[in-house]
PDB file of C-alpha atoms in Angstrom:
ATOM      1  CA  MET A 933      -0.480 -44.299  33.154  1.00  0.00           C
ATOM      2  CA  ARG A 934      -0.413 -46.104  29.858  1.00  0.00           C
ATOM      3  CA  PHE A 935       1.268 -49.369  28.837  1.00  0.00           C
ATOM      4  CA  THR A 936       2.817 -51.258  25.900  1.00  0.00           C
ATOM      5  CA  LYS A 937       2.840 -54.974  25.027  1.00  0.00           C
ATOM      6  CA  ASP A 938       6.612 -54.750  25.687  1.00  0.00           C
ATOM      7  CA  HIS A 939       5.870 -53.926  29.296  1.00  0.00           C
ATOM      8  CA  GLU A 940       6.848 -50.337  29.321  1.00  0.00           C
ATOM      9  CA  TRP A 941       4.738 -47.653  31.117  1.00  0.00           C
ATOM     10  CA  VAL A 942       4.270 -44.042  30.273  1.00  0.00           C
ATOM     11  CA  VAL A 943       2.982 -41.161  32.496  1.00  0.00           C
ATOM     12  CA  LEU A 944       2.289 -37.915  30.722  1.00  0.00           C
ATOM     13  CA  GLU A 945       2.623 -34.539  32.450  1.00  0.00           C
ATOM     14  CA  GLY A 946       2.058 -31.649  30.031  1.00  0.00           C
ATOM     15  CA  ASP A 947       4.207 -32.631  26.981  1.00  0.00           C
ATOM     16  CA  VAL A 948       6.829 -34.556  29.067  1.00  0.00           C
ATOM     17  CA  ALA A 949       6.456 -38.302  29.306  1.00  0.00           C
ATOM     18  CA  THR A 950       8.183 -40.380  32.050  1.00  0.00           C
ATOM     19  CA  ILE A 951       8.989 -43.958  30.887  1.00  0.00           C
ATOM     20  CA  GLY A 952       9.783 -47.087  32.756  1.00  0.00           C
ATOM     21  CA  ILE A 953       9.095 -50.798  32.827  1.00  0.00           C
ATOM     22  CA  THR A 954       6.134 -52.482  34.513  1.00  0.00           C
ATOM     23  CA  ALA A 955       6.173 -54.474  37.759  1.00  0.00           C
ATOM     24  CA  TYR A 956       5.585 -57.522  35.544  1.00  0.00           C
ATOM     25  CA  ALA A 957       8.679 -56.881  33.481  1.00  0.00           C
ATOM     26  CA  ALA A 958      10.757 -56.130  36.541  1.00  0.00           C
ATOM     27  CA  GLU A 959       9.747 -59.473  38.096  1.00  0.00           C
ATOM     28  CA  GLN A 960      10.480 -61.350  34.872  1.00  0.00           C
ATOM     29  CA  LEU A 961      13.971 -59.796  34.741  1.00  0.00           C
ATOM     30  CA  GLY A 962      14.941 -60.758  38.262  1.00  0.00           C
ATOM     31  CA  ASP A 963      17.429 -58.776  40.250  1.00  0.00           C
ATOM     32  CA  VAL A 964      18.484 -55.630  38.145  1.00  0.00           C
ATOM     33  CA  VAL A 965      22.250 -55.058  38.435  1.00  0.00           C
ATOM     34  CA  PHE A 966      22.877 -52.358  35.805  1.00  0.00           C
ATOM     35  CA  VAL A 967      20.899 -49.750  33.973  1.00  0.00           C
ATOM     36  CA  GLU A 968      22.003 -47.551  31.050  1.00  0.00           C
ATOM     37  CA  THR A 969      19.755 -44.509  30.523  1.00  0.00           C
ATOM     38  CA  PRO A 970      19.680 -42.461  27.343  1.00  0.00           C
ATOM     39  CA  GLU A 971      21.652 -39.350  26.745  1.00  0.00           C
ATOM     40  CA  VAL A 972      19.754 -36.008  27.104  1.00  0.00           C
ATOM     41  CA  GLY A 973      19.014 -34.641  23.654  1.00  0.00           C
ATOM     42  CA  LYS A 974      18.736 -38.070  22.007  1.00  0.00           C
ATOM     43  CA  THR A 975      15.717 -38.192  19.594  1.00  0.00           C
ATOM     44  CA  VAL A 976      13.728 -41.440  19.540  1.00  0.00           C
ATOM     45  CA  LYS A 977      10.939 -42.849  17.505  1.00  0.00           C
ATOM     46  CA  ALA A 978       8.319 -45.193  19.042  1.00  0.00           C
ATOM     47  CA  GLY A 979       9.893 -48.674  19.003  1.00  0.00           C
ATOM     48  CA  ASP A 980      13.526 -47.487  19.147  1.00  0.00           C
ATOM     49  CA  GLY A 981      15.815 -48.692  21.865  1.00  0.00           C
ATOM     50  CA  LEU A 982      15.710 -46.183  24.754  1.00  0.00           C
ATOM     51  CA  ALA A 983      17.629 -47.797  27.582  1.00  0.00           C
ATOM     52  CA  VAL A 984      19.406 -50.999  28.573  1.00  0.00           C
ATOM     53  CA  VAL A 985      18.687 -52.968  31.694  1.00  0.00           C
ATOM     54  CA  GLU A 986      20.770 -55.829  32.903  1.00  0.00           C
ATOM     55  CA  SER A 987      19.696 -58.387  35.495  1.00  0.00           C
ATOM     56  CA  VAL A 988      21.193 -61.568  36.887  1.00  0.00           C
ATOM     57  CA  LYS A 989      19.153 -63.333  34.218  1.00  0.00           C
ATOM     58  CA  ALA A 990      19.624 -61.289  31.060  1.00  0.00           C
ATOM     59  CA  ALA A 991      20.301 -57.982  29.430  1.00  0.00           C
ATOM     60  CA  SER A 992      17.240 -56.323  27.787  1.00  0.00           C
ATOM     61  CA  ASP A 993      16.519 -53.239  25.737  1.00  0.00           C
ATOM     62  CA  VAL A 994      13.826 -50.882  26.913  1.00  0.00           C
ATOM     63  CA  TYR A 995      11.957 -49.471  23.907  1.00  0.00           C
ATOM     64  CA  ALA A 996      10.564 -46.016  23.498  1.00  0.00           C
ATOM     65  CA  PRO A 997       6.825 -46.430  23.683  1.00  0.00           C
ATOM     66  CA  ILE A 998       6.378 -42.944  22.037  1.00  0.00           C
ATOM     67  CA  SER A 999       8.449 -40.570  19.905  1.00  0.00           C
ATOM     68  CA  GLY A1000      10.213 -37.587  21.236  1.00  0.00           C
ATOM     69  CA  GLN A1001      13.411 -36.028  22.583  1.00  0.00           C
ATOM     70  CA  VAL A1002      15.051 -37.175  25.846  1.00  0.00           C
ATOM     71  CA  VAL A1003      15.073 -34.399  28.355  1.00  0.00           C
ATOM     72  CA  GLU A1004      16.239 -36.431  31.367  1.00  0.00           C
ATOM     73  CA  GLY A1005      17.695 -39.821  32.211  1.00  0.00           C
ATOM     74  CA  ASN A1006      17.333 -41.282  35.662  1.00  0.00           C
ATOM     75  CA  ALA A1007      20.907 -40.844  36.876  1.00  0.00           C
ATOM     76  CA  ALA A1008      20.031 -42.322  40.265  1.00  0.00           C
ATOM     77  CA  LEU A1009      19.745 -45.810  38.684  1.00  0.00           C
ATOM     78  CA  ALA A1010      23.499 -45.905  38.031  1.00  0.00           C
ATOM     79  CA  ASP A1011      24.163 -46.170  41.753  1.00  0.00           C
ATOM     80  CA  ALA A1012      20.972 -47.987  42.660  1.00  0.00           C
ATOM     81  CA  PRO A1013      19.783 -50.233  39.878  1.00  0.00           C
ATOM     82  CA  GLU A1014      17.774 -52.282  42.345  1.00  0.00           C
ATOM     83  CA  THR A1015      15.297 -49.361  42.382  1.00  0.00           C
ATOM     84  CA  VAL A1016      13.879 -50.817  39.148  1.00  0.00           C
ATOM     85  CA  ASN A1017      12.859 -53.880  41.181  1.00  0.00           C
ATOM     86  CA  ASP A1018      11.809 -52.078  44.272  1.00  0.00           C
ATOM     87  CA  GLN A1019       9.672 -49.381  42.647  1.00  0.00           C
ATOM     88  CA  PRO A1020       9.395 -50.160  38.930  1.00  0.00           C
ATOM     89  CA  GLU A1021       6.343 -47.888  38.395  1.00  0.00           C
ATOM     90  CA  LYS A1022       7.648 -45.044  40.491  1.00  0.00           C
ATOM     91  CA  ALA A1023      11.256 -44.169  41.359  1.00  0.00           C
ATOM     92  CA  GLY A1024      12.585 -46.870  38.956  1.00  0.00           C
ATOM     93  CA  TRP A1025      11.765 -44.821  35.831  1.00  0.00           C
ATOM     94  CA  PHE A1026      14.346 -44.713  32.971  1.00  0.00           C
ATOM     95  CA  ALA A1027      13.827 -41.499  31.050  1.00  0.00           C
ATOM     96  CA  LYS A1028      11.715 -38.450  30.499  1.00  0.00           C
ATOM     97  CA  ILE A1029      11.009 -37.393  26.972  1.00  0.00           C
ATOM     98  CA  LYS A1030       9.354 -34.403  25.369  1.00  0.00           C
ATOM     99  CA  ILE A1031       6.718 -36.101  23.266  1.00  0.00           C
ATOM    100  CA  ALA A1032       6.329 -35.406  19.547  1.00  0.00           C
ATOM    101  CA  ASP A1033       2.778 -36.622  19.105  1.00  0.00           C
ATOM    102  CA  LYS A1034       0.226 -36.957  21.919  1.00  0.00           C
ATOM    103  CA  ALA A1035      -1.820 -39.314  19.776  1.00  0.00           C
ATOM    104  CA  GLU A1036       0.909 -42.005  20.355  1.00  0.00           C
ATOM    105  CA  PHE A1037       0.323 -41.707  24.099  1.00  0.00           C
ATOM    106  CA  GLU A1038      -3.510 -41.979  23.612  1.00  0.00           C
ATOM    107  CA  ALA A1039      -3.065 -45.140  21.492  1.00  0.00           C
ATOM    108  CA  LEU A1040      -1.362 -47.049  24.344  1.00  0.00           C
ATOM    109  CA  MET A1041      -3.223 -49.404  26.665  1.00  0.00           C
ATOM    110  CA  ASP A1042      -4.749 -48.168  29.896  1.00  0.00           C
ATOM    111  CA  ARG A1043      -4.200 -50.198  33.090  1.00  0.00           C
ATOM    112  CA  ALA A1044      -7.370 -52.268  32.621  1.00  0.00           C
ATOM    113  CA  ALA A1045      -6.419 -53.238  29.050  1.00  0.00           C
ATOM    114  CA  TYR A1046      -2.810 -54.013  30.167  1.00  0.00           C
ATOM    115  CA  GLU A1047      -4.052 -56.274  33.001  1.00  0.00           C
ATOM    116  CA  ASP A1048      -6.252 -58.056  30.446  1.00  0.00           C
ATOM    117  CA  PHE A1049      -3.211 -58.437  28.172  1.00  0.00           C
ATOM    118  CA  LEU A1050      -1.168 -59.956  31.052  1.00  0.00           C
ATOM    119  CA  GLY A1051      -3.912 -62.513  31.443  1.00  0.00           C
ATOM    120  CA  THR A1052      -3.163 -63.843  27.950  1.00  0.00           C
ATOM    121  CA  LEU A1053       0.529 -64.481  28.637  1.00  0.00           C
TER     122      LEU A1053
END
């Protein structure tokens, strides 16, 4: 699992990356009440808006940590957005994308680096 400074996580299996938000991000958002996942087939570049998450506190964009094409959105979040709070780094994922460049994944922070980053906030 790799992480961004925007609190997204990425797990790579072959050439498909699963993307979600970290436990820290879910905690900061508060109770999630709505999630909009991306359309299958959408092409994104690292840094593009990938999904939208709304909580009782705010609406936020979830950014693509890596470039690629969306192959699946987590449709289960439409009926159970609270999954993002309950299991942010497991069942609360937002999208799966076929990655364009594995080097983008390698450039992300590992868990130890992300934990160090959280210590600076």
